[in-house]
Coordinates of C-alpha atoms in Angstrom, one line a residue:
Chain A
M1 CA 41.4 22.9 86.5
T2 CA 42.3 21.8 82.9
I3 CA 41.4 23.2 79.7
T4 CA 39.0 20.2 79.1
D5 CA 37.3 20.7 82.7
K6 CA 37.0 24.6 81.6
I7 CA 35.4 23.7 78.2
I8 CA 32.9 21.3 79.7
Q9 CA 31.8 23.9 82.3
L10 CA 31.4 26.1 79.1
V11 CA 29.2 23.7 77.3
V12 CA 27.3 22.8 80.4
A13 CA 26.3 26.3 81.3
V14 CA 25.4 27.2 77.6
A15 CA 23.3 23.9 77.3
F16 CA 21.7 24.4 80.7
F17 CA 20.8 28.1 79.6
A18 CA 19.4 26.9 76.4
L19 CA 17.3 24.1 78.1
V20 CA 15.8 26.4 80.4
L21 CA 15.1 28.8 77.6
A22 CA 13.7 26.2 75.6
L23 CA 11.2 25.1 78.3
V24 CA 10.1 28.5 78.9
L25 CA 9.3 29.0 75.3
F26 CA 7.7 25.7 74.7
I27 CA 5.3 26.1 77.6
A28 CA 4.5 29.6 76.4
D29 CA 3.7 28.4 73.2
R30 CA 1.4 25.8 74.5
V31 CA -0.8 28.4 76.5
R32 CA -4.1 28.8 74.6
G33 CA -7.2 30.8 75.3
K34 CA -8.1 34.6 76.2
S35 CA -5.1 35.1 78.4
A36 CA -2.5 33.3 76.1
E37 CA -1.1 36.6 74.8
R38 CA -0.5 38.0 78.3
W39 CA 1.4 34.8 79.6
Q40 CA 3.4 34.6 76.7
G41 CA 4.4 38.2 77.1
F42 CA 5.2 37.5 80.6
A43 CA 7.1 34.3 79.7
F44 CA 9.2 36.3 77.0
I45 CA 10.5 38.7 79.6
G46 CA 10.4 36.6 82.5
P47 CA 13.9 35.5 82.3
A48 CA 15.7 39.0 81.7
V49 CA 13.2 40.5 84.6
L50 CA 14.5 38.0 86.9
L51 CA 17.8 38.4 86.2
L52 CA 17.7 42.3 86.8
L53 CA 15.7 42.0 89.9
V54 CA 18.4 39.6 91.4
G55 CA 21.6 40.8 90.0
L56 CA 20.8 44.5 89.9
I57 CA 17.8 46.0 91.4
Y58 CA 18.0 44.3 94.7
P59 CA 21.8 44.7 94.8
A60 CA 21.5 48.6 94.1
L61 CA 18.7 49.1 96.8
R62 CA 20.9 47.1 99.4
T63 CA 23.9 49.3 98.6
A64 CA 21.8 52.4 99.1
Y65 CA 20.7 50.8 102.5
Q66 CA 24.2 49.7 103.5
S67 CA 25.6 53.3 102.7
F68 CA 24.1 54.4 106.0
F69 CA 26.0 51.6 108.0
D70 CA 29.3 51.2 109.5
A71 CA 32.4 49.4 107.9
G72 CA 30.9 45.9 109.0
A73 CA 27.6 46.9 107.9
S74 CA 26.2 46.0 111.1
N75 CA 25.4 49.5 113.1
F76 CA 23.4 52.4 111.7
V77 CA 25.5 55.6 111.5
G78 CA 23.0 57.8 109.5
I79 CA 25.1 60.0 107.0
D80 CA 28.4 59.6 108.7
N81 CA 29.9 57.8 105.6
Y82 CA 28.8 60.5 103.4
A83 CA 29.9 63.3 105.7
R84 CA 33.4 61.5 106.0
I85 CA 33.9 61.5 102.3
F86 CA 33.4 65.2 102.2
T87 CA 35.6 65.9 105.1
Q88 CA 38.5 63.6 105.2
P89 CA 41.4 65.4 103.3
E90 CA 42.5 61.9 101.5
L91 CA 38.9 61.6 100.2
L92 CA 38.6 65.2 99.3
I93 CA 41.6 64.5 97.0
V94 CA 39.7 61.8 95.5
L95 CA 36.8 63.9 94.7
R96 CA 39.1 66.6 93.3
N97 CA 40.8 64.3 91.0
T98 CA 37.5 62.9 89.9
F99 CA 36.5 66.4 89.0
L100 CA 39.6 67.0 87.1
W101 CA 38.9 63.8 85.1
V102 CA 35.4 64.9 84.3
I103 CA 36.4 68.3 83.3
F104 CA 39.5 67.5 80.9
T105 CA 38.7 64.2 79.7
P106 CA 35.4 65.1 77.7
L107 CA 36.7 68.4 76.6
V108 CA 39.9 67.5 75.1
A109 CA 38.8 64.0 73.7
T110 CA 35.8 65.9 72.0
A111 CA 37.9 68.7 70.8
V112 CA 40.6 66.3 69.1
G113 CA 38.0 63.9 67.8
L114 CA 36.5 66.9 66.3
V115 CA 39.3 68.7 65.0
Y116 CA 40.6 65.1 63.5
A117 CA 37.2 64.5 61.8
V118 CA 37.0 67.7 60.1
L119 CA 40.7 67.4 58.8
V120 CA 40.4 63.9 57.4
D121 CA 36.8 64.4 56.2
R122 CA 36.8 63.4 52.7
A123 CA 40.5 63.5 52.4
R124 CA 42.4 60.6 50.7
A125 CA 42.7 57.3 52.8
E126 CA 40.0 58.7 55.3
S127 CA 39.1 55.3 56.5
F128 CA 42.6 54.5 57.2
A129 CA 43.5 57.7 58.9
K130 CA 40.2 57.4 61.0
A131 CA 41.2 53.5 62.1
L132 CA 44.6 55.0 63.5
I133 CA 42.7 57.2 65.9
F134 CA 39.9 54.6 66.4
L135 CA 42.0 51.5 67.3
P136 CA 42.8 52.5 71.0
M137 CA 38.9 51.8 71.4
A138 CA 39.4 48.0 70.9
I139 CA 42.3 47.9 73.6
S140 CA 41.5 47.3 77.1
F141 CA 42.1 50.0 79.7
V142 CA 44.5 47.8 81.3
G143 CA 46.4 47.3 77.8
A144 CA 46.0 51.1 77.4
S145 CA 47.6 51.6 80.8
I146 CA 50.6 49.5 80.2
I147 CA 51.1 51.2 76.8
W148 CA 51.1 54.6 78.4
K149 CA 53.1 53.4 81.7
F150 CA 55.8 52.5 79.1
V151 CA 55.7 55.9 77.6
Y152 CA 56.0 57.7 81.0
E153 CA 58.5 55.0 82.1
Y154 CA 61.4 56.6 84.1
R155 CA 65.0 55.6 84.8
P156 CA 67.4 57.2 87.4
N157 CA 69.3 59.9 86.1
Q158 CA 73.0 58.3 86.2
Q159 CA 75.6 57.8 83.8
N160 CA 75.3 54.6 81.6
I161 CA 71.6 54.6 82.3
Q162 CA 69.4 55.4 79.2
Q163 CA 65.8 56.4 79.4
I164 CA 63.5 53.8 77.8
G165 CA 60.2 55.9 78.2
L166 CA 59.6 58.2 75.1
V167 CA 58.7 61.3 77.4
N168 CA 61.8 61.3 79.5
Q169 CA 64.0 60.7 76.4
L170 CA 62.5 63.7 74.8
L171 CA 63.3 65.6 77.9
V172 CA 66.8 64.4 77.9
W173 CA 67.2 65.2 74.2
L174 CA 65.8 68.7 74.7
G175 CA 68.4 68.9 77.4
F176 CA 66.2 68.6 80.7
E177 CA 66.5 66.4 83.6
P178 CA 64.5 63.1 83.3
V179 CA 61.4 63.1 85.8
N180 CA 59.6 60.2 87.4
L181 CA 56.4 61.4 85.8
L182 CA 53.8 59.5 87.7
L183 CA 54.9 60.9 90.9
I184 CA 54.7 64.6 90.6
P185 CA 51.8 65.6 92.7
F186 CA 48.7 66.9 90.9
W187 CA 50.4 66.6 87.6
N188 CA 50.3 63.0 87.5
N189 CA 46.5 63.2 87.4
L190 CA 46.7 64.8 84.1
L191 CA 49.1 62.1 82.8
L192 CA 46.4 59.5 83.6
I193 CA 43.8 61.7 82.0
V194 CA 45.8 61.6 78.9
V195 CA 45.3 57.7 78.7
M196 CA 41.4 58.1 78.8
I197 CA 41.6 60.8 76.2
W198 CA 43.5 58.7 74.0
I199 CA 41.0 56.0 74.2
Q200 CA 37.9 58.3 73.8
A201 CA 39.0 60.6 71.2
G202 CA 38.4 57.8 68.7
F203 CA 34.7 57.5 69.9
A204 CA 34.3 61.2 69.5
M205 CA 35.7 61.3 66.1
T206 CA 33.4 58.5 65.0
I207 CA 30.2 59.9 66.1
L208 CA 31.2 63.6 65.1
S209 CA 32.4 62.3 61.6
A210 CA 29.0 60.9 60.9
A211 CA 27.3 64.0 62.2
I212 CA 29.5 66.2 59.9
K213 CA 28.6 63.7 57.0
A214 CA 25.1 64.2 57.8
I215 CA 25.1 68.0 57.1
P216 CA 23.3 68.4 53.9
D217 CA 25.5 69.1 51.1
D218 CA 23.7 72.2 49.8
I219 CA 24.3 74.0 53.1
M220 CA 28.0 73.6 52.7
E221 CA 27.8 74.6 49.0
A222 CA 26.0 77.7 49.7
A223 CA 28.2 78.9 52.3
R224 CA 31.2 78.1 50.0
L225 CA 29.5 80.0 47.2
D226 CA 29.3 82.8 49.3
G227 CA 33.0 82.7 50.2
V228 CA 32.9 81.1 53.4
G229 CA 35.8 79.0 54.0
G230 CA 38.1 77.2 56.5
M231 CA 38.0 78.5 60.1
R232 CA 34.7 80.4 59.6
M233 CA 33.2 77.5 57.8
F234 CA 34.1 75.4 60.7
F235 CA 32.6 77.9 63.4
Y236 CA 29.6 79.3 61.3
I237 CA 28.4 76.2 59.7
T238 CA 29.8 72.8 60.7
L239 CA 29.7 73.4 64.6
P240 CA 26.1 74.6 64.9
S241 CA 25.1 72.1 62.7
I242 CA 26.4 69.2 64.8
R243 CA 25.9 70.9 68.1
P244 CA 23.6 68.1 69.4
A245 CA 26.2 65.4 68.4
V246 CA 28.9 67.3 70.1
V247 CA 26.7 67.5 73.4
V248 CA 25.9 63.5 73.2
V249 CA 29.8 62.9 72.8
L250 CA 30.6 65.0 75.8
T251 CA 28.1 63.7 78.1
T252 CA 28.9 60.1 77.0
I253 CA 32.4 60.4 77.8
S254 CA 31.7 62.2 81.1
I255 CA 29.7 59.1 82.1
G256 CA 32.3 56.7 81.1
V257 CA 34.9 58.8 83.0
L258 CA 33.2 59.0 86.0
K259 CA 33.4 55.1 86.4
V260 CA 37.0 54.9 85.3
F261 CA 38.7 52.5 87.6
D262 CA 41.1 50.3 85.5
I263 CA 43.3 53.0 84.4
V264 CA 44.2 54.5 87.9
R265 CA 44.4 50.9 89.4
T266 CA 46.8 49.8 86.7
M267 CA 49.0 52.8 86.6
T268 CA 49.5 53.9 90.1
G269 CA 47.0 52.0 91.9
G270 CA 45.5 55.3 93.1
Q271 CA 48.8 56.1 95.0
F272 CA 50.7 59.2 94.8
G273 CA 47.2 61.3 95.1
T274 CA 45.6 59.9 92.0
S275 CA 42.7 58.0 93.1
V276 CA 39.3 58.6 91.9
V277 CA 35.6 57.9 93.2
A278 CA 35.4 54.3 91.1
N279 CA 39.0 53.3 92.2
E280 CA 38.3 54.2 96.0
F281 CA 35.1 52.4 95.7
Y282 CA 37.0 49.4 95.0
S283 CA 39.8 49.7 97.2
Q284 CA 37.5 50.5 100.2
S285 CA 34.8 47.8 99.3
F286 CA 37.0 44.9 98.2
R287 CA 40.7 45.6 99.8
L288 CA 39.9 47.2 103.2
F289 CA 36.4 45.8 103.5
N290 CA 34.9 48.9 104.6
I291 CA 31.2 48.3 103.3
G292 CA 29.7 51.6 104.6
I293 CA 32.3 53.7 102.8
G294 CA 32.4 51.5 99.9
S295 CA 28.7 51.7 99.4
S296 CA 28.5 55.4 99.9
L297 CA 31.2 55.9 97.4
A298 CA 29.1 53.7 94.8
M299 CA 26.0 55.9 95.6
I300 CA 28.0 59.2 95.0
L301 CA 28.9 57.7 91.8
F302 CA 25.3 57.0 90.8
I303 CA 24.1 60.3 92.0
L304 CA 26.9 62.0 89.9
V305 CA 26.1 59.8 86.7
V306 CA 22.1 60.3 86.9
P307 CA 21.6 63.9 85.9
I308 CA 24.3 63.4 83.0
V309 CA 22.6 60.3 81.6
I310 CA 19.2 61.9 81.8
Y311 CA 20.7 65.0 79.8
N312 CA 22.5 62.6 77.5
V313 CA 19.3 60.9 76.7
R314 CA 17.4 64.0 75.9
Q315 CA 20.2 65.2 73.5
M316 CA 20.2 61.8 72.0
R317 CA 16.5 62.1 71.0
K318 CA 17.2 65.2 69.7
V319 CA 19.8 64.0 67.3
D320 CA 17.6 61.3 66.3
A321 CA 14.7 63.4 65.6
R322 CA 17.0 65.3 62.8
Chain B
M1 CA 22.5 81.5 58.5
T2 CA 23.3 85.2 58.7
I3 CA 26.4 84.7 57.1
L4 CA 24.9 83.3 54.1
E5 CA 22.7 86.4 53.6
S6 CA 25.3 89.1 54.4
A7 CA 27.9 87.6 52.2
P8 CA 28.3 89.5 48.9
A9 CA 26.4 88.2 45.9
G10 CA 28.1 87.5 42.5
K11 CA 31.4 86.1 43.7
P12 CA 34.0 85.6 40.8
A13 CA 33.5 82.6 38.4
T14 CA 36.2 80.6 40.2
S15 CA 34.0 79.8 43.3
I16 CA 31.3 78.6 40.9
T17 CA 33.4 76.2 39.1
T18 CA 34.8 75.1 42.5
A19 CA 31.2 74.3 43.5
A20 CA 30.5 72.4 40.3
T21 CA 33.6 70.0 40.6
T22 CA 33.3 66.6 41.7
K23 CA 34.0 65.3 45.4
S24 CA 37.4 63.8 44.5
A25 CA 38.4 67.5 43.3
E26 CA 37.1 68.8 46.4
A27 CA 39.3 66.4 48.3
K28 CA 42.4 67.2 46.6
K29 CA 41.7 71.0 47.4
R30 CA 41.2 70.2 51.0
L31 CA 44.6 68.3 51.2
S32 CA 46.2 71.0 49.5
S33 CA 46.1 73.1 52.7
P34 CA 49.5 72.2 54.1
W35 CA 48.6 73.2 57.9
A36 CA 45.6 70.9 57.8
S37 CA 47.4 67.8 56.7
L38 CA 50.2 68.6 59.1
A39 CA 47.8 68.9 62.1
A40 CA 46.2 65.7 60.9
I41 CA 49.4 63.8 60.6
V42 CA 50.4 65.1 64.0
I43 CA 47.5 63.8 65.5
A44 CA 47.6 60.3 64.1
V45 CA 51.5 60.1 65.1
L46 CA 50.6 61.0 68.4
W47 CA 47.8 58.3 68.7
T48 CA 49.9 55.5 67.1
L49 CA 53.2 55.9 68.5
P50 CA 52.6 54.7 72.1
T51 CA 51.3 51.5 70.7
F52 CA 53.9 51.2 68.2
G53 CA 56.8 51.7 70.7
L54 CA 55.4 48.9 73.2
L55 CA 54.7 46.4 70.2
L56 CA 58.3 47.0 68.8
S57 CA 59.6 46.3 72.4
S58 CA 57.6 43.1 72.7
F59 CA 59.8 41.8 69.9
R60 CA 63.2 42.7 71.4
P61 CA 65.6 40.8 73.6
E62 CA 65.0 41.4 77.5
R63 CA 68.5 43.0 77.6
A64 CA 67.8 45.4 74.8
V65 CA 64.2 46.3 76.1
K66 CA 65.5 47.0 79.5
R67 CA 68.7 49.2 78.6
T68 CA 67.7 51.1 75.4
G69 CA 64.5 52.9 74.2
W70 CA 62.8 51.2 71.4
W71 CA 63.6 53.7 68.9
T72 CA 67.3 52.2 69.1
F73 CA 65.8 49.4 67.3
F74 CA 66.1 51.4 64.1
T75 CA 70.0 51.7 64.6
D76 CA 70.5 48.2 66.1
P77 CA 67.8 46.0 65.1
Q78 CA 67.4 42.7 67.3
F79 CA 64.4 40.6 67.1
T80 CA 63.1 37.8 69.2
L81 CA 60.0 35.9 70.0
E82 CA 61.2 34.7 73.2
N83 CA 59.1 37.1 75.5
Y84 CA 56.1 35.9 74.0
N85 CA 57.2 32.3 74.6
E86 CA 58.2 33.3 78.2
V87 CA 55.0 34.9 78.9
L88 CA 52.6 32.5 77.4
F89 CA 54.0 29.2 78.3
E90 CA 56.7 29.5 81.0
G91 CA 56.5 30.0 84.7
Q92 CA 54.3 29.4 87.5
Q93 CA 51.4 31.2 85.9
P94 CA 51.4 31.1 82.1
L95 CA 49.5 33.6 80.4
I96 CA 48.1 30.9 78.3
N97 CA 45.7 29.7 81.0
Y98 CA 44.4 33.0 81.4
F99 CA 43.6 33.3 77.8
V100 CA 41.5 30.3 78.1
N101 CA 39.7 31.7 80.6
S102 CA 39.2 35.0 79.1
I103 CA 37.4 32.8 76.0
I104 CA 35.5 30.7 78.5
I105 CA 34.3 33.7 80.4
T106 CA 33.5 35.9 77.1
L107 CA 31.5 33.2 75.1
P108 CA 28.6 32.7 77.4
A109 CA 28.6 36.4 78.7
V110 CA 28.1 37.5 75.2
I111 CA 25.5 34.8 74.0
I112 CA 23.3 34.7 77.1
P113 CA 22.4 38.4 77.4
I114 CA 21.9 38.5 73.5
V115 CA 19.4 35.6 73.7
L116 CA 17.7 36.9 76.8
A117 CA 17.5 40.5 75.4
C118 CA 16.2 39.4 72.1
I119 CA 13.3 37.4 73.4
A120 CA 12.6 40.2 76.0
A121 CA 12.7 42.8 73.4
Y122 CA 10.3 41.0 71.1
A123 CA 7.8 41.0 74.0
F124 CA 8.1 44.4 74.6
A125 CA 7.8 45.3 71.0
W126 CA 5.1 42.9 69.7
V127 CA 3.3 41.1 72.5
K128 CA 0.5 42.7 74.4
F129 CA 0.6 42.2 78.2
P130 CA -0.3 44.5 81.4
F131 CA 2.3 46.9 82.4
R132 CA 4.4 46.4 79.1
D133 CA 5.3 50.2 78.8
T134 CA 5.9 50.8 82.4
L135 CA 8.1 47.7 82.6
F136 CA 9.9 48.8 79.6
V137 CA 10.8 52.5 80.5
A138 CA 12.0 50.9 84.1
I139 CA 14.3 48.6 82.2
F140 CA 15.5 51.7 80.0
A141 CA 16.1 53.7 83.2
L142 CA 18.3 51.0 84.6
Q143 CA 20.8 52.0 82.1
V144 CA 21.5 54.7 84.5
V145 CA 22.8 52.5 87.3
P146 CA 26.6 52.4 87.5
L147 CA 27.4 48.6 88.1
Q148 CA 29.5 49.6 91.0
V149 CA 26.3 49.9 92.8
A150 CA 25.5 46.3 92.4
L151 CA 28.8 44.9 93.1
L152 CA 29.0 44.3 97.1
P153 CA 25.4 42.9 97.8
L154 CA 26.0 40.7 94.5
L155 CA 29.1 39.4 96.0
E156 CA 27.5 38.7 99.3
I157 CA 24.7 36.6 97.3
F158 CA 27.3 34.8 95.2
V159 CA 29.5 33.9 98.3
G160 CA 26.4 32.9 100.1
T161 CA 25.6 30.5 97.4
G162 CA 28.9 29.1 97.1
L163 CA 29.3 30.3 93.5
N164 CA 32.0 32.4 94.1
N165 CA 35.4 32.4 92.1
T166 CA 33.7 30.2 89.6
F167 CA 33.0 31.1 86.1
W168 CA 29.1 31.2 86.9
T169 CA 29.6 34.4 88.9
V170 CA 31.3 36.3 86.0
W171 CA 28.9 34.9 83.4
I172 CA 25.8 36.0 85.5
A173 CA 27.3 39.3 86.5
H174 CA 28.2 40.3 83.0
S175 CA 24.6 39.1 81.6
T176 CA 22.8 41.1 83.9
F177 CA 24.8 44.1 83.5
A178 CA 24.3 44.1 79.7
L179 CA 20.5 43.4 79.7
P180 CA 19.4 47.1 79.9
L181 CA 21.0 48.4 77.1
A182 CA 20.8 45.2 74.9
I183 CA 17.1 45.0 75.6
Y184 CA 16.6 48.7 74.8
L185 CA 18.7 48.5 71.6
L186 CA 17.4 45.5 70.2
H187 CA 13.7 46.8 70.9
N188 CA 14.5 50.0 69.1
S189 CA 15.5 47.9 65.8
M190 CA 12.4 45.4 66.5
R191 CA 10.2 48.2 66.2
E192 CA 11.5 49.1 62.9
I193 CA 10.2 45.9 61.4
P194 CA 6.9 46.7 59.6
A195 CA 3.7 45.5 61.5
E196 CA 2.3 44.2 58.3
L197 CA 4.6 41.5 58.5
V198 CA 3.8 40.3 62.0
E199 CA 0.2 40.7 61.5
A200 CA 0.3 38.9 58.4
A201 CA 2.1 35.8 60.2
R202 CA -0.8 36.2 63.0
V203 CA -3.4 35.8 60.5
D204 CA -1.7 32.6 59.2
G205 CA -1.8 31.3 62.7
A206 CA 1.6 31.5 63.7
G207 CA 2.5 32.0 67.4
H208 CA 4.8 34.5 69.0
V209 CA 7.3 31.6 69.4
R210 CA 7.4 31.1 65.7
I211 CA 7.2 34.7 64.6
F212 CA 10.1 35.4 66.6
G213 CA 12.3 32.4 65.3
T214 CA 11.2 32.8 61.7
I215 CA 10.7 36.4 61.0
M216 CA 12.4 38.6 63.6
L217 CA 15.7 36.6 64.2
P218 CA 16.9 36.8 60.6
L219 CA 16.0 40.6 60.2
M220 CA 17.8 41.3 63.5
K221 CA 20.9 40.0 62.4
P222 CA 22.8 43.2 61.9
A223 CA 21.3 44.7 65.4
I224 CA 22.4 41.5 67.1
A225 CA 26.0 41.9 65.5
A226 CA 26.3 45.3 66.6
F227 CA 25.6 44.8 70.0
G228 CA 27.5 41.4 70.1
V229 CA 30.7 43.2 69.0
F230 CA 30.0 45.9 71.8
Q231 CA 29.3 43.2 74.3
F232 CA 32.2 40.9 73.4
L233 CA 34.7 44.0 73.7
W234 CA 33.4 45.0 77.0
V235 CA 33.5 41.4 78.5
W236 CA 36.9 40.8 77.0
N237 CA 38.6 44.0 78.3
D238 CA 36.7 44.3 81.6
L239 CA 38.9 44.2 84.5
L240 CA 36.2 45.3 87.6
V241 CA 33.8 42.5 87.5
A242 CA 36.6 39.9 86.6
L243 CA 38.4 41.2 89.7
V244 CA 35.5 41.0 92.0
F245 CA 34.0 38.0 91.1
A246 CA 36.9 35.7 89.6
G247 CA 40.0 37.7 90.8
G248 CA 40.9 35.2 93.4
T249 CA 41.9 32.5 91.8
A250 CA 44.2 31.4 88.7
D251 CA 41.5 28.9 87.4
V252 CA 39.0 31.5 86.4
A253 CA 40.8 34.9 86.5
P254 CA 40.8 36.4 82.8
L255 CA 43.8 38.2 81.0
T256 CA 43.1 41.6 82.1
V257 CA 43.3 40.5 85.7
R258 CA 46.7 38.8 85.4
V259 CA 48.1 41.6 82.9
A260 CA 47.1 44.2 85.6
E261 CA 48.7 42.0 88.2
L262 CA 51.9 41.5 86.1
S263 CA 52.2 45.4 85.9
G264 CA 51.9 45.8 89.6
T265 CA 54.5 42.7 90.4
R266 CA 56.7 42.7 87.7
G267 CA 56.3 46.4 86.6
S268 CA 60.1 46.9 85.3
D269 CA 60.1 43.7 83.1
W270 CA 59.1 45.4 80.1
H271 CA 60.1 42.6 78.0
L272 CA 57.2 40.5 79.7
L273 CA 54.6 43.2 80.0
S274 CA 54.9 44.5 76.4
A275 CA 54.2 40.6 75.1
G276 CA 51.4 40.0 77.9
A277 CA 49.8 43.3 76.9
F278 CA 49.7 42.5 73.0
I279 CA 48.6 39.0 74.0
S280 CA 45.3 40.7 75.9
I281 CA 45.0 42.9 72.9
I282 CA 45.1 41.0 69.7
I283 CA 41.9 39.2 69.9
P284 CA 39.6 42.3 70.6
L285 CA 41.8 44.1 67.7
I286 CA 41.0 41.3 65.0
V287 CA 37.3 41.1 66.1
F288 CA 37.1 44.9 66.1
L289 CA 38.7 45.3 62.6
S290 CA 36.8 42.4 60.9
L291 CA 33.5 43.6 62.4
Q292 CA 34.3 47.6 62.6
R293 CA 31.2 48.5 60.7
F294 CA 28.8 46.8 63.1
F295 CA 30.6 48.2 65.8
V296 CA 30.3 51.7 64.3
R297 CA 26.7 51.0 63.7
G298 CA 26.3 50.1 67.5
L299 CA 28.0 53.2 68.5
L300 CA 26.1 55.5 66.5
A301 CA 22.8 53.5 67.8
G302 CA 23.8 54.8 71.2
S303 CA 25.4 51.6 72.6
V304 CA 27.8 53.2 75.3
K305 CA 28.0 51.4 78.4
G306 CA 29.9 53.1 81.5

């Protein structure tokens, strides 16, 4: 396809979409009589509901159904797929890794974001300082993975070969041997988690900084008048005041982390014991074409996400109510 | 609050004057704590250095990138644009094609869900029809569903219709997945518009289509921008949807797919990888920096998709 072809496709798509929509709105506008309001309502939500039914609801139900079938989606196997995920050693490692991600990423990213938000609050060049931490949020997971893969890059420890990765060069400068970091069992998971923390800390900082600024000045002033400062101010005044926001940040990051796929795929491809549920879902579904296991993994992801989302929404309501 | 009460009353006059001083004076006071400043600087450096290192490498000649660390640039500065030239325009699969694909994918995948969600959100907020609230809650609840759950059957549908590996699949998939959050967010800000405004227009005989077009849309601009930035970054940076529906062919695959592929097949060609990575980063970075306040607004309103 040439660029012109692509642009034509783009124009056709947008024009087609606009035409369909204009038609729906035009007809809705013509309807008169007692039930006009009702039909207009249905016409307005119609396109969105249709898309959701075909593109999300039906596929989700079908995935749930297929998770009880074998690799070719032809024979019913009951809960065998789920049983396999929870017993097979390689898949147990996947679950363990996912657990590591969900524990470490939200905690560390929130902690860094919070500390930084407090440190730069009302400081000189606050918005610039914030932008530095915030920028990784604009970078794709793929881009971030490449940035960090370069940091972790390893060159064999031989004469005349210099390290080009920052971490290994630091090790060399400190007198240690360079290590092929992404191959160290177990610990390589934490190195991948660092990438997600690096991305999410900016999110945590933004939300928490807004929450900190929303703390009424008189509370802070009163505390300051009473001689509360530094650490005590943080633990007794700031932190309790923004608790709901902290919970929202923690849960929101957990939800994102559960679905993380790009980082693992780009950095290690899920090899060397670093796969997580979302990555395993992709490999099983679209590389090994095991529809049964793929669907079960998607369902497990769904089941893990639901309680966190519900809790998250409740907390968000609390924050809004303030 | 127990602290406040138990703290000794009548502190020395200094703290009272501190309290009375302006915010700028306070800022100076905060910065005077050297440990706090040091901690902030350490975090800022840790967060910037990885990107800086790769960015610098993308401008260094191949030989230099492969043999020495980027920090040697400061003792032996060598500068070239050849990496960008090579990765963008040369070879079998020049990145410029994928760059175009990314743009072609992103525009409709941002516009379509916004338009659909605006109309639906308007109906949920201001038009009375049966099962309105039930339907709205159902759509709200759909935000829970991770998109992984929909991918396999959706691919079956697309393969069945022969649409697979065209832009259409990616547009449809992204538009669908964006709807629950978009409808929810836009509905929230539509509800904030005073009812009198809508009622007055109704009394004047304006239909819903006209109210939507002339009253709502102009007032919704900030909310639309907030979601728009968000959806733009999401689609442009997406790897999963693109891999599943458009990964098979260079005709439609976006930058993320190609850059991830490069990282796998040419993992040690850091002069190309670094330039490639920054080509994929530059557009979202520009959008992000210029529309940052809308993005922050969106974040604070709860636009977080997984």
